CSV table of C-alpha atoms in Angstrom, one decimal:
chain,number,residue,atom,x,y,z
A,1,MET,CA,37.8,114.0,92.5
A,2,ARG,CA,38.8,118.0,92.3
A,3,HIS,CA,42.1,119.2,90.4
A,4,ILE,CA,42.9,121.7,93.2
A,5,PHE,CA,44.8,124.4,91.5
A,6,PRO,CA,46.7,126.9,93.3
A,7,CYS,CA,46.6,130.7,91.5
A,8,THR,CA,49.2,133.6,92.4
A,9,LEU,CA,48.0,137.1,91.9
A,10,ARG,CA,49.3,139.6,90.4
A,11,TRP,CA,49.3,143.1,91.2
A,12,SER,CA,48.6,143.9,87.7
A,13,ASP,CA,45.4,141.9,88.4
A,14,MET,CA,43.6,144.7,90.0
A,15,ASP,CA,42.1,147.2,88.9
A,16,ALA,CA,40.8,151.5,90.2
A,17,PHE,CA,38.5,149.9,92.7
A,18,GLY,CA,41.4,148.0,94.4
A,19,HIS,CA,39.9,144.3,93.5
A,20,VAL,CA,40.8,141.6,91.0
A,21,ASN,CA,38.6,142.7,87.1
A,22,ASN,CA,36.1,140.5,86.4
A,23,VAL,CA,38.1,139.8,83.4
A,24,VAL,CA,41.1,138.7,85.3
A,25,PHE,CA,39.0,135.6,86.5
A,26,LEU,CA,39.1,134.8,83.3
A,27,ARG,CA,42.4,134.1,83.3
A,28,TYR,CA,42.2,132.4,86.6
A,29,LEU,CA,40.7,129.8,84.9
A,30,GLU,CA,42.2,129.5,81.8
A,31,GLU,CA,45.4,128.6,84.0
A,32,ALA,CA,43.5,126.2,86.4
A,33,ARG,CA,42.2,124.1,82.7
A,34,ILE,CA,45.3,124.6,80.7
A,35,ASP,CA,47.1,122.9,83.8
A,36,PHE,CA,44.7,120.0,83.8
A,37,MET,CA,44.1,120.2,80.1
A,38,PHE,CA,47.4,119.8,79.1
A,39,ARG,CA,49.9,119.2,82.3
A,40,LEU,CA,47.2,116.4,83.7
A,41,ALA,CA,44.9,114.7,80.9
A,42,ARG,CA,48.4,114.2,79.4
A,43,GLU,CA,50.2,112.5,82.2
A,44,ALA,CA,47.0,110.1,82.5
A,45,GLY,CA,47.4,109.6,78.0
A,46,PRO,CA,49.7,111.3,76.5
A,47,GLU,CA,47.4,111.6,73.2
A,48,THR,CA,44.6,113.5,75.2
A,49,PHE,CA,42.9,116.5,74.2
A,50,SER,CA,46.9,116.8,72.2
A,51,GLY,CA,44.5,117.5,69.1
A,52,GLY,CA,43.7,120.5,70.9
A,53,SER,CA,40.2,122.8,72.1
A,54,VAL,CA,38.9,125.2,72.3
A,55,VAL,CA,36.0,126.8,75.1
A,56,ALA,CA,32.6,127.5,73.2
A,57,ARG,CA,31.0,129.0,76.6
A,58,HIS,CA,31.6,130.4,80.0
A,59,GLU,CA,30.0,131.4,82.7
A,60,ILE,CA,30.8,133.3,86.0
A,61,ASP,CA,29.0,134.1,88.7
A,62,TYR,CA,31.0,137.2,91.1
A,63,LEU,CA,30.4,136.4,94.1
A,64,ARG,CA,32.7,138.7,96.2
A,65,PRO,CA,35.6,140.7,95.6
A,66,LEU,CA,38.6,140.1,95.5
A,67,VAL,CA,41.9,142.6,96.8
A,68,HIS,CA,45.6,141.6,96.2
A,69,ARG,CA,47.5,139.5,98.4
A,70,HIS,CA,50.2,137.9,98.0
A,71,GLU,CA,48.6,134.2,99.2
A,72,PRO,CA,47.3,132.5,96.4
A,73,VAL,CA,43.9,131.5,95.5
A,74,THR,CA,42.5,128.4,95.3
A,75,VAL,CA,40.9,127.7,91.5
A,76,GLU,CA,39.0,124.3,92.4
A,77,LEU,CA,38.0,122.5,88.7
A,78,TRP,CA,35.6,119.9,87.9
A,79,VAL,CA,33.4,118.2,85.4
A,80,THR,CA,29.7,118.4,85.6
A,81,LYS,CA,28.6,116.9,81.9
A,82,VAL,CA,30.4,114.7,79.5
A,83,THR,CA,28.7,114.4,76.1
A,84,ALA,CA,29.9,113.1,72.7
A,85,ALA,CA,32.4,116.4,71.8
A,86,SER,CA,32.2,118.4,74.9
A,87,ALA,CA,32.6,118.7,78.1
A,88,THR,CA,31.3,121.2,80.6
A,89,LEU,CA,33.8,121.8,83.5
A,90,ALA,CA,32.9,123.9,86.9
A,91,TYR,CA,35.2,126.0,88.9
A,92,GLU,CA,35.0,127.9,92.0
A,93,ILE,CA,38.0,130.7,93.1
A,94,LYS,CA,38.3,130.7,96.2
A,95,ASP,CA,40.6,131.0,100.2
A,96,GLU,CA,39.8,129.0,103.2
A,97,GLU,CA,37.4,131.3,104.2
A,98,THR,CA,35.7,132.1,100.8
A,99,VAL,CA,34.2,131.7,98.2
A,100,TYR,CA,34.7,134.6,95.3
A,101,VAL,CA,33.6,133.3,91.9
A,102,ARG,CA,32.1,130.3,90.7
A,103,ALA,CA,32.1,129.5,86.8
A,104,ARG,CA,32.0,126.9,83.9
A,105,THR,CA,33.1,126.6,80.5
A,106,VAL,CA,31.7,124.2,78.1
A,107,VAL,CA,35.3,123.4,76.1
A,108,VAL,CA,35.4,121.2,72.6
A,109,PRO,CA,37.5,119.3,71.1
A,110,TYR,CA,39.4,121.1,68.2
A,111,LEU,CA,40.8,120.0,65.0
A,112,LEU,CA,43.0,122.7,64.8
A,113,GLU,CA,44.4,122.3,61.3
A,114,GLN,CA,41.2,121.3,59.8
A,115,GLY,CA,39.6,124.4,61.7
A,116,ARG,CA,36.7,122.1,63.1
A,117,PRO,CA,35.3,120.1,66.0
A,118,ARG,CA,35.7,116.7,65.8
A,119,ARG,CA,34.3,114.7,68.9
A,120,LEU,CA,36.6,113.1,72.2
A,121,THR,CA,38.4,110.3,72.3
A,122,ALA,CA,37.4,106.9,74.7
A,123,GLU,CA,40.8,108.5,76.7
A,124,GLU,CA,39.7,111.8,76.9
A,125,LYS,CA,36.2,110.2,78.5
A,126,SER,CA,37.5,108.3,80.5
A,127,PHE,CA,40.2,111.2,82.8
A,128,LEU,CA,37.1,113.4,82.1
A,129,GLU,CA,35.4,110.9,83.7
A,130,GLY,CA,38.2,110.5,86.6
A,131,TYR,CA,37.0,114.6,87.8
A,132,PHE,CA,33.0,114.1,87.4
A,133,ASP,CA,30.3,115.4,90.9
A,134,ASP,CA,27.5,116.9,89.2
A,135,SER,CA,26.4,116.7,92.6
A,136,ALA,CA,28.5,119.9,93.1
A,137,ASP,CA,27.7,122.4,90.4
A,138,THR,CA,26.2,125.0,91.7
A,139,THR,CA,25.9,127.7,89.0
A,140,ALA,CA,22.7,129.9,89.0
A,141,THR,CA,22.4,129.2,85.7
A,142,ASP,CA,21.7,126.0,84.0
A,143,LEU,CA,23.6,125.5,80.2
A,144,ARG,CA,22.0,122.5,79.1
């Protein structure tokens, strides 16, 4: 199963060349990830990721330029790896005809008050495994 997030483009997302700036794609990934981890996960279990999480790594392959338009793009998100203390999320930013970006993020659960990482809970692992699909992990570089 994949998380499907419609992402609206903003005029301010454009750069001097008339397409979405490379840094803005990180915001699109963040919006989808927050919706996934802080809305869907908490609907699945109220304690899921309640302690916080941090991004340990991003990897992005820019495939096609994306120009401003009124229709949102789709950010598809799925899980490709779950360990005791991290999860790797994969994404595609696309529309019906074109994949613009493929990306991966390693997320680490974190104890914000103590300022240190922690292990995933059984509830968090169960939620993440519901979105697991390593067959569709198509980014160029392997993070393992």
